[in-house]
CSV table of C-alpha atoms in Angstrom, one decimal:
chain,number,residue,atom,x,y,z
W,290,MET,CA,0.0,0.0,0.0
W,291,SER,CA,1.3,3.4,-0.9
W,292,LYS,CA,2.1,5.8,1.9
W,293,GLY,CA,1.2,8.8,-0.2
W,294,HIS,CA,2.9,10.8,-2.9
W,295,VAL,CA,6.1,12.9,-2.9
W,296,HIS,CA,7.2,15.3,-5.6
W,297,VAL,CA,10.9,15.8,-5.9
W,298,VAL,CA,12.1,19.0,-7.7
W,299,GLY,CA,15.4,18.2,-9.3
W,300,ALA,CA,16.6,15.2,-11.4
W,301,GLY,CA,20.3,15.4,-10.5
W,302,ILE,CA,21.9,12.7,-8.5
W,303,VAL,CA,20.6,14.0,-5.1
W,304,GLY,CA,17.0,14.1,-6.4
W,305,LEU,CA,17.3,10.7,-8.0
W,306,ALA,CA,18.8,9.1,-4.8
W,307,THR,CA,16.0,10.7,-2.7
W,308,ALA,CA,13.4,9.3,-5.1
W,309,ALA,CA,15.0,5.9,-4.8
W,310,SER,CA,14.9,5.9,-1.0
W,311,LEU,CA,11.3,7.0,-1.0
W,312,VAL,CA,10.0,4.5,-3.6
W,313,GLN,CA,11.7,1.6,-1.6
W,314,ARG,CA,9.7,2.7,1.4
W,315,GLY,CA,6.4,2.5,-0.4
W,316,TYR,CA,5.8,6.1,-1.5
W,317,GLY,CA,4.6,7.2,-4.9
W,318,VAL,CA,7.1,9.6,-6.4
W,319,THR,CA,7.2,12.1,-9.2
W,320,VAL,CA,10.5,13.8,-10.2
W,321,LEU,CA,10.2,17.2,-11.8
W,322,ASP,CA,13.1,18.9,-13.6
W,323,ARG,CA,13.4,21.7,-16.1
W,324,GLU,CA,15.5,19.5,-18.4
W,325,GLY,CA,15.5,15.9,-17.2
W,326,PRO,CA,17.9,13.5,-15.4
W,327,ALA,CA,21.6,14.5,-15.1
W,328,ALA,CA,21.3,17.7,-17.1
W,329,GLY,CA,23.4,19.8,-14.7
W,330,ALA,CA,26.3,19.3,-12.3
W,331,SER,CA,25.6,15.6,-12.0
W,332,GLN,CA,26.9,14.9,-15.5
W,333,GLY,CA,30.1,16.9,-15.2
W,334,ASN,CA,31.5,16.0,-11.8
W,335,ALA,CA,34.8,14.2,-11.2
W,336,ALA,CA,33.0,10.8,-10.6
W,337,ALA,CA,34.3,10.4,-7.0
W,338,ILE,CA,32.6,9.0,-4.0
W,339,ALA,CA,34.9,11.1,-1.8
W,340,TRP,CA,33.7,9.7,1.5
W,341,THR,CA,37.2,10.0,2.9
W,342,ASP,CA,37.0,13.8,2.9
W,343,VAL,CA,36.3,15.2,6.4
W,344,ALA,CA,37.6,18.8,6.2
W,345,PRO,CA,35.3,21.7,5.3
W,346,LEU,CA,36.5,24.1,2.7
W,347,ALA,CA,36.5,26.9,5.3
W,348,SER,CA,39.5,26.7,7.6
W,349,PRO,CA,41.6,29.1,9.7
W,350,GLY,CA,44.6,28.9,7.4
W,351,LEU,CA,42.8,29.0,4.1
W,352,TRP,CA,42.6,32.7,3.6
W,353,LYS,CA,46.3,33.2,3.2
W,354,GLN,CA,46.3,30.7,0.4
W,355,ALA,CA,43.0,31.9,-1.0
W,356,PHE,CA,44.2,35.5,-1.4
W,357,LYS,CA,47.2,34.3,-3.3
W,358,TRP,CA,45.0,32.2,-5.6
W,359,MET,CA,42.6,35.1,-6.2
W,360,LEU,CA,45.5,37.3,-7.5
W,361,ASP,CA,45.5,34.9,-10.5
W,362,PRO,CA,42.3,35.2,-12.5
W,363,LEU,CA,42.9,31.7,-13.9
W,364,GLY,CA,44.0,30.2,-10.6
W,365,PRO,CA,42.3,27.6,-8.5
W,366,LEU,CA,40.0,30.2,-6.9
W,367,SER,CA,38.8,33.3,-8.6
W,368,VAL,CA,36.0,35.8,-8.4
W,369,ARG,CA,34.6,37.3,-11.6
W,370,PRO,CA,34.8,41.1,-11.2
W,371,ALA,CA,31.2,41.5,-12.4
W,372,TYR,CA,30.1,39.2,-9.5
W,373,ALA,CA,32.4,40.6,-6.7
W,374,LEU,CA,29.7,42.6,-4.9
W,375,LYS,CA,27.1,39.9,-5.1
W,376,ILE,CA,29.4,37.2,-3.6
W,377,LEU,CA,30.5,39.5,-0.7
W,378,PRO,CA,27.8,38.5,1.8
W,379,TRP,CA,28.7,34.8,1.1
W,380,MET,CA,32.4,35.5,1.6
W,381,LEU,CA,31.7,37.2,4.9
W,382,ARG,CA,29.8,34.1,6.1
W,383,PHE,CA,32.6,32.0,4.8
W,384,MET,CA,35.1,33.9,6.9
W,385,ALA,CA,32.9,33.5,10.0
W,386,ALA,CA,32.8,29.7,9.3
W,387,SER,CA,36.6,29.6,9.2
W,388,ASN,CA,37.2,30.2,12.9
W,389,PRO,CA,38.5,27.1,14.8
W,390,ALA,CA,35.3,26.4,16.8
W,391,LYS,CA,33.1,26.5,13.7
W,392,VAL,CA,35.6,24.4,11.7
W,393,ALA,CA,35.6,21.7,14.5
W,394,GLN,CA,31.8,21.6,14.4
W,395,SER,CA,31.6,21.4,10.6
W,396,THR,CA,34.4,18.7,10.5
W,397,LYS,CA,32.5,16.5,12.9
W,398,ALA,CA,29.2,16.9,10.9
W,399,LEU,CA,30.9,16.3,7.6
W,400,ALA,CA,32.7,13.3,8.9
W,401,ASP,CA,29.4,11.8,10.2
W,402,LEU,CA,27.7,12.5,6.8
W,403,ASN,CA,30.5,11.2,4.7
W,404,GLY,CA,30.9,8.2,7.0
W,405,GLY,CA,27.4,7.2,6.0
W,406,ALA,CA,27.9,8.0,2.3
W,407,LEU,CA,29.6,4.8,1.1
W,408,PRO,CA,27.3,2.3,3.0
W,409,ALA,CA,24.3,4.2,1.5
W,410,TRP,CA,25.8,4.0,-2.0
W,411,GLU,CA,26.6,0.3,-1.5
W,412,ALA,CA,22.9,-0.3,-0.8
W,413,LEU,CA,21.7,1.9,-3.7
W,414,TRP,CA,24.1,0.2,-6.2
W,415,ARG,CA,22.8,-3.2,-5.2
W,416,THR,CA,19.2,-2.2,-5.4
W,417,THR,CA,19.5,-0.5,-8.8
W,418,GLY,CA,21.9,-3.0,-10.3
W,419,THR,CA,24.5,-0.3,-10.9
W,420,HIS,CA,27.3,-2.0,-8.8
W,421,ASN,CA,29.2,-2.8,-12.0
W,422,GLN,CA,29.7,0.9,-12.7
W,423,VAL,CA,32.1,1.3,-9.7
W,424,ARG,CA,35.9,1.2,-9.4
W,425,ARG,CA,38.0,0.9,-6.2
W,426,ASP,CA,41.4,2.0,-7.3
W,427,GLY,CA,42.0,4.6,-4.7
W,428,CYS,CA,43.1,8.2,-5.1
W,429,LEU,CA,46.6,9.8,-5.2
W,430,GLU,CA,47.1,13.3,-3.8
W,431,LEU,CA,50.2,14.7,-5.3
W,432,PHE,CA,52.5,17.7,-4.6
W,433,ASP,CA,55.2,19.5,-6.5
W,434,THR,CA,56.7,21.4,-3.5
W,435,VAL,CA,58.0,20.2,-0.2
W,436,GLN,CA,56.2,23.0,1.5
W,437,SER,CA,52.8,22.0,0.2
W,438,LEU,CA,53.5,18.4,1.0
W,439,GLU,CA,54.4,19.1,4.6
W,440,ALA,CA,51.3,21.3,5.0
W,441,SER,CA,49.1,18.4,4.0
W,442,ARG,CA,50.2,16.1,6.8
W,443,ALA,CA,48.0,17.6,9.4
W,444,GLY,CA,44.9,16.9,7.2
W,445,TRP,CA,46.1,13.3,6.6
W,446,ALA,CA,46.4,12.9,10.4
W,447,GLU,CA,42.9,14.2,10.9
W,448,GLN,CA,41.6,11.7,8.3
W,449,ARG,CA,43.4,8.8,10.2
W,450,ASP,CA,41.8,10.0,13.4
W,451,TYR,CA,38.5,9.2,11.7
W,452,GLY,CA,39.7,5.7,10.7
W,453,ILE,CA,40.5,6.6,7.1
W,454,LYS,CA,43.6,5.0,5.6
W,455,VAL,CA,46.1,7.4,4.2
W,456,GLU,CA,49.5,6.1,3.1
W,457,GLU,CA,52.2,8.7,2.5
W,458,LEU,CA,54.5,7.9,-0.4
W,459,ASP,CA,57.7,9.3,-1.7
W,460,ALA,CA,58.2,10.4,-5.3
W,461,SER,CA,59.6,7.0,-6.4
W,462,ALA,CA,56.8,5.0,-5.0
W,463,ILE,CA,54.2,7.3,-6.6
W,464,ARG,CA,55.8,6.9,-10.1
W,465,ASP,CA,55.8,3.2,-9.6
W,466,LEU,CA,52.0,3.5,-9.4
W,467,GLU,CA,51.7,6.1,-12.2
W,468,PRO,CA,54.7,5.7,-14.6
W,469,ASP,CA,53.6,8.5,-16.9
W,470,LEU,CA,54.1,11.2,-14.2
W,471,SER,CA,56.9,13.6,-14.6
W,472,SER,CA,59.7,14.2,-12.1
W,473,ARG,CA,57.9,17.3,-10.9
W,474,VAL,CA,56.2,15.3,-8.1
W,475,VAL,CA,58.1,15.4,-4.8
W,476,GLY,CA,55.6,13.2,-2.8
W,477,GLY,CA,52.1,12.6,-1.8
W,478,ALA,CA,49.6,10.1,-0.4
W,479,LEU,CA,47.5,7.2,-1.5
W,480,VAL,CA,43.9,7.0,-0.1
W,481,PRO,CA,43.3,3.4,-1.0
W,482,ASP,CA,39.6,3.2,0.0
W,483,TRP,CA,38.5,6.1,-2.3
W,484,VAL,CA,35.8,5.0,-4.7
W,485,GLN,CA,35.0,6.2,-8.2
W,486,VAL,CA,32.2,5.6,-10.7
W,487,ASP,CA,32.9,4.9,-14.4
W,488,GLU,CA,30.8,7.7,-15.7
W,489,PRO,CA,28.6,10.0,-13.6
W,490,LYS,CA,26.0,10.7,-16.3
W,491,VAL,CA,25.6,7.1,-17.1
W,492,LEU,CA,25.1,6.2,-13.4
W,493,CYS,CA,22.4,8.9,-13.1
W,494,LEU,CA,20.6,7.7,-16.2
W,495,SER,CA,20.8,4.1,-15.0
W,496,VAL,CA,19.3,5.1,-11.6
W,497,ALA,CA,16.6,7.0,-13.4
W,498,GLU,CA,15.8,4.0,-15.6
W,499,TRP,CA,15.5,1.8,-12.5
W,500,LEU,CA,13.2,4.4,-10.9
W,501,SER,CA,11.0,4.4,-14.0
W,502,SER,CA,10.8,0.6,-13.7
W,503,GLN,CA,9.5,1.1,-10.2
W,504,GLY,CA,6.7,3.4,-11.3
W,505,VAL,CA,8.4,6.7,-10.6
W,506,LYS,CA,7.1,9.4,-13.0
W,507,PHE,CA,9.5,12.0,-14.6
W,508,GLU,CA,8.1,15.3,-15.8
W,509,VAL,CA,9.8,18.2,-17.5
W,510,GLY,CA,9.0,21.7,-16.3
W,511,GLU,CA,10.6,24.7,-14.7
W,512,VAL,CA,9.3,25.7,-11.3
W,513,SER,CA,8.5,29.4,-11.0
W,514,ARG,CA,6.7,29.7,-7.7
W,515,LEU,CA,5.6,27.7,-4.7
W,516,GLN,CA,2.4,28.2,-2.8
W,517,PRO,CA,2.1,26.2,0.4
W,518,ASN,CA,-1.4,25.3,1.6
W,519,ASP,CA,-3.1,23.1,4.1
W,520,LYS,CA,-2.9,20.1,1.7
W,521,GLY,CA,0.8,20.5,0.9
W,522,CYS,CA,2.0,22.9,-1.8
W,523,ASP,CA,1.0,24.1,-5.2
W,524,VAL,CA,4.0,24.0,-7.6
W,525,ILE,CA,3.5,26.7,-10.3
W,526,LEU,CA,5.5,26.1,-13.4
W,527,LYS,CA,6.9,28.7,-15.7
W,528,ASP,CA,4.3,27.8,-18.4
W,529,GLY,CA,1.5,28.7,-16.0
W,530,SER,CA,0.4,25.1,-15.1
W,531,THR,CA,0.1,24.0,-11.5
W,532,ILE,CA,1.0,20.7,-9.8
W,533,ALA,CA,-0.6,19.9,-6.5
W,534,ALA,CA,2.1,18.3,-4.2
W,535,GLU,CA,1.1,16.4,-1.1
W,536,ARG,CA,4.8,16.5,0.0
W,537,LEU,CA,7.6,18.2,-1.7
W,538,VAL,CA,11.4,17.8,-1.8
W,539,ILE,CA,13.5,20.7,-3.2
W,540,ALA,CA,16.7,19.1,-4.6
W,541,CYS,CA,17.5,21.4,-7.5
W,542,GLY,CA,21.1,22.3,-6.5
W,543,ALA,CA,22.1,25.8,-7.4
W,544,TRP,CA,18.5,26.8,-8.3
W,545,SER,CA,17.2,25.9,-4.8
W,546,LYS,CA,17.9,29.2,-3.1
W,547,THR,CA,15.1,31.1,-4.8
W,548,LEU,CA,12.5,28.4,-4.0
W,549,ALA,CA,13.6,28.2,-0.4
W,550,ALA,CA,13.4,32.0,-0.1
W,551,GLN,CA,9.7,31.9,-1.2
W,552,LEU,CA,9.1,29.6,1.8
W,553,GLY,CA,10.7,32.1,4.2
W,554,ASP,CA,14.1,30.4,4.4
W,555,GLN,CA,17.0,32.7,3.5
W,556,ILE,CA,19.8,30.1,2.7
W,557,PRO,CA,23.2,31.5,2.0
W,558,LEU,CA,23.7,29.4,-1.1
W,559,ASP,CA,25.9,30.5,-4.0
W,560,THR,CA,27.5,28.8,-6.9
W,561,GLU,CA,31.1,27.6,-7.3
W,562,ARG,CA,31.4,27.3,-11.0
W,563,GLY,CA,33.5,24.3,-12.0
W,564,TYR,CA,35.2,23.7,-15.3
W,565,ASN,CA,36.5,20.5,-17.0
W,566,ILE,CA,37.6,18.9,-20.2
W,567,THR,CA,37.0,15.2,-21.0
W,568,ILE,CA,39.6,13.9,-23.5
W,569,PRO,CA,38.8,10.7,-25.3
W,570,ASN,CA,42.4,9.8,-26.2
W,571,PRO,CA,44.7,11.6,-23.8
W,572,GLY,CA,47.9,9.8,-24.8
W,573,VAL,CA,48.8,8.9,-21.2
W,574,ASN,CA,47.8,6.3,-18.8
W,575,VAL,CA,46.2,7.5,-15.5
W,576,ASN,CA,45.5,4.5,-13.4
W,577,ARG,CA,43.5,6.1,-10.6
W,578,MET,CA,42.2,9.5,-9.7
W,579,ILE,CA,44.9,12.1,-9.3
W,580,MET,CA,44.3,15.0,-7.0
W,581,LEU,CA,46.5,18.1,-7.4
W,582,SER,CA,45.3,19.9,-4.3
W,583,GLY,CA,47.8,22.7,-4.5
W,584,HIS,CA,46.5,23.6,-7.9
W,585,GLY,CA,42.8,23.0,-7.2
W,586,PHE,CA,42.0,20.3,-9.8
W,587,VAL,CA,41.9,16.6,-10.5
W,588,LEU,CA,42.5,14.1,-13.3
W,589,SER,CA,39.8,11.4,-13.3
W,590,ARG,CA,39.8,8.4,-15.6
W,591,LEU,CA,36.3,7.8,-17.0
W,592,SER,CA,35.0,5.3,-19.4
W,593,SER,CA,34.7,8.1,-21.9
W,594,GLY,CA,38.2,9.4,-21.5
W,595,LEU,CA,40.3,11.4,-19.1
W,596,ARG,CA,38.5,14.3,-17.3
W,597,VAL,CA,40.7,17.2,-16.2
W,598,GLY,CA,38.7,19.5,-14.0
W,599,GLY,CA,38.0,21.4,-10.8
W,600,ALA,CA,38.9,24.8,-9.5
W,601,VAL,CA,36.4,27.3,-8.2
W,602,GLU,CA,35.1,30.4,-9.9
W,603,PHE,CA,32.5,32.6,-8.2
W,604,GLY,CA,30.4,34.1,-11.0
W,605,GLY,CA,26.8,33.2,-10.4
W,606,LEU,CA,24.4,31.5,-12.8
W,607,ASP,CA,24.2,34.0,-15.6
W,608,LEU,CA,27.7,35.1,-16.7
W,609,PRO,CA,29.2,33.3,-19.7
W,610,PRO,CA,31.9,30.7,-19.1
W,611,ASN,CA,35.6,31.7,-19.1
W,612,TRP,CA,37.1,28.8,-21.1
W,613,ARG,CA,40.6,30.1,-20.5
W,614,ARG,CA,40.3,28.4,-17.1
W,615,VAL,CA,40.2,25.0,-18.9
W,616,ASP,CA,43.3,26.0,-20.8
W,617,ALA,CA,45.1,27.0,-17.6
W,618,MET,CA,44.2,23.6,-16.0
W,619,LEU,CA,45.5,21.7,-19.1
W,620,ALA,CA,48.7,23.7,-19.1
W,621,LYS,CA,49.3,22.7,-15.4
W,622,ALA,CA,48.3,19.1,-16.0
W,623,LYS,CA,50.9,18.8,-18.7
W,624,LEU,CA,53.6,19.7,-16.2
W,625,PHE,CA,52.7,16.5,-14.4
W,626,PHE,CA,51.9,14.4,-17.5
W,627,PRO,CA,54.1,15.9,-20.3
W,628,GLU,CA,52.7,13.6,-23.0
W,629,LEU,CA,49.1,14.5,-22.3
W,630,LYS,CA,47.1,15.3,-25.4
W,631,SER,CA,43.9,17.4,-25.5
W,632,GLU,CA,42.7,17.0,-29.1
W,633,GLY,CA,39.1,16.1,-29.3
W,634,GLY,CA,38.4,17.1,-25.7
W,635,LYS,CA,34.9,18.2,-24.7
W,636,ARG,CA,34.7,21.3,-22.5
W,637,TRP,CA,32.1,21.8,-19.8
W,638,MET,CA,31.1,24.2,-17.1
W,639,GLY,CA,28.7,23.6,-14.3
W,640,PHE,CA,27.4,25.0,-11.0
W,641,ARG,CA,28.2,23.6,-7.6
W,642,PRO,CA,25.6,24.7,-5.0
W,643,SER,CA,27.8,25.9,-2.1
W,644,ILE,CA,27.1,26.9,1.4
W,645,PRO,CA,29.8,28.8,3.5
W,646,ASP,CA,30.1,26.1,6.2
W,647,SER,CA,30.5,23.3,3.6
W,648,LEU,CA,27.4,21.5,5.0
W,649,PRO,CA,24.3,20.9,2.8
W,650,VAL,CA,20.8,21.6,3.9
W,651,ILE,CA,19.0,18.4,4.6
W,652,SER,CA,15.9,19.2,6.6
W,653,PRO,CA,12.3,20.2,6.6
W,654,ALA,CA,11.5,23.8,5.7
W,655,THR,CA,11.4,25.8,8.9
W,656,ARG,CA,7.8,27.0,8.3
W,657,HIS,CA,6.2,24.1,6.3
W,658,SER,CA,6.3,20.6,7.6
W,659,SER,CA,5.4,19.0,4.3
W,660,ILE,CA,8.3,20.5,2.4
W,661,PHE,CA,11.9,19.3,2.6
W,662,TYR,CA,15.3,20.5,1.5
W,663,ALA,CA,18.1,18.5,0.0
W,664,PHE,CA,20.6,20.8,-1.6
W,665,GLY,CA,23.9,22.7,-1.1
W,666,HIS,CA,26.3,19.7,-1.4
W,667,ALA,CA,29.0,21.7,-3.2
W,668,HIS,CA,31.9,19.4,-4.2
W,669,HIS,CA,30.2,16.3,-2.6
W,670,GLY,CA,26.9,16.0,-4.4
W,671,LEU,CA,27.7,12.6,-5.8
W,672,THR,CA,29.3,11.5,-2.6
W,673,GLN,CA,26.5,12.5,-0.3
W,674,SER,CA,23.5,11.9,-2.5
W,675,ALA,CA,22.5,8.4,-1.4
W,676,VAL,CA,22.9,9.2,2.4
W,677,THR,CA,21.0,12.4,1.8
W,678,GLY,CA,18.2,10.5,0.2
W,679,GLN,CA,18.0,8.1,3.2
W,680,MET,CA,17.9,11.0,5.6
W,681,ILE,CA,15.1,12.8,3.7
W,682,ALA,CA,13.1,9.6,3.6
W,683,ASP,CA,13.5,9.2,7.3
W,684,MET,CA,12.3,12.7,7.9
W,685,ILE,CA,9.3,12.3,5.7
W,686,GLU,CA,8.4,9.1,7.6
W,687,GLY,CA,8.7,11.0,10.9
W,688,ALA,CA,11.7,9.0,11.9
W,689,ARG,CA,15.0,10.4,13.3
W,690,PRO,CA,17.9,9.7,10.8
W,691,ASP,CA,20.8,7.7,12.1
W,692,ILE,CA,23.0,10.7,11.4
W,693,ASN,CA,22.4,13.7,13.6
W,694,PRO,CA,20.3,16.1,11.4
W,695,ALA,CA,20.9,19.2,13.5
W,696,PRO,CA,24.0,20.5,11.7
W,697,PHE,CA,22.2,20.3,8.4
W,698,ALA,CA,19.0,22.1,9.4
W,699,ALA,CA,17.8,25.1,7.5
W,700,SER,CA,17.1,26.8,10.8
W,701,ARG,CA,20.8,27.2,11.5
W,702,PHE,CA,20.9,30.3,9.4
């Protein structure tokens, strides 16, 4: 017997995973998206289940490095001049989240959430039959200066405190694992339990196909306005049509802020624009994910080729892409892999929905008990999607999630 119906706004991986948790518990589900499954950031991410990450982006020592980066308009972190005033309130909140006490709280919450991420994905892979789209080759974090290598050891120690395996390696051992690397590398670490998917878009579409087989409906439409009522919420689309939703989950990533504001929740969400290029024939062998933390990007081996991507650009949703950022990443990647070829590469830019304390919003709306939020996952949307779906399903059922939901509440702002 159905427990009722839930409408999910957003067909990215967070919305899809939430729909999967709900349908398994007996709810009827409709997924609404302005384009369809995996049309946004869920198709262009680095394909990592980065459950081993425990540190929030905000940290006491980050500002010194961040200001250096921002002096380079093509560096790992940049702010488009046309967006500087708009991003200022977010930056001030980010600074506030960087004090040691706040960082300690965010680290604990992030470690708890990511600690549940892989088990949640293991269950979802089994249920949806997508377990064959997963690799367990680990991740190499590499450095080209002794100073940056030494600065990373504190973070590795913190990961070990949470039971995460981190194996520091010298340059010779690293090149044994990745023979095509240049001599530029001075050292790094292997995180052996890191997990990667073959192709994020294919995974999303496979989950969507499974959802369809379970009776989940997919509709295309852009939400313009929400009108809560005593029966749930009327969802008014841009074309003027209205959908009556008994329960509603807002999981539309970077576009969630406006909808939450209509409900009275002023969430400090902004967009970290990420860039990448996927090269079908890169001319080099990359055996596992390579993380170049000091340069703000990764190299990720997908079934479609090698993806070189990352970095952060604050520029909102409307400014045109700055494709020179892709060129800058490629130039740096070739310092590490001198034989890397980029011919035939497909460029992409997408929007990461980011909140200053690095914690997503996973909670009911503060004023409307039949509306729920699942957005703001920034760099961890793929990682945290399955566990987010479980938590939202618990909340809709009136059960307390296994992971403490308080740090992720919309009411914290």
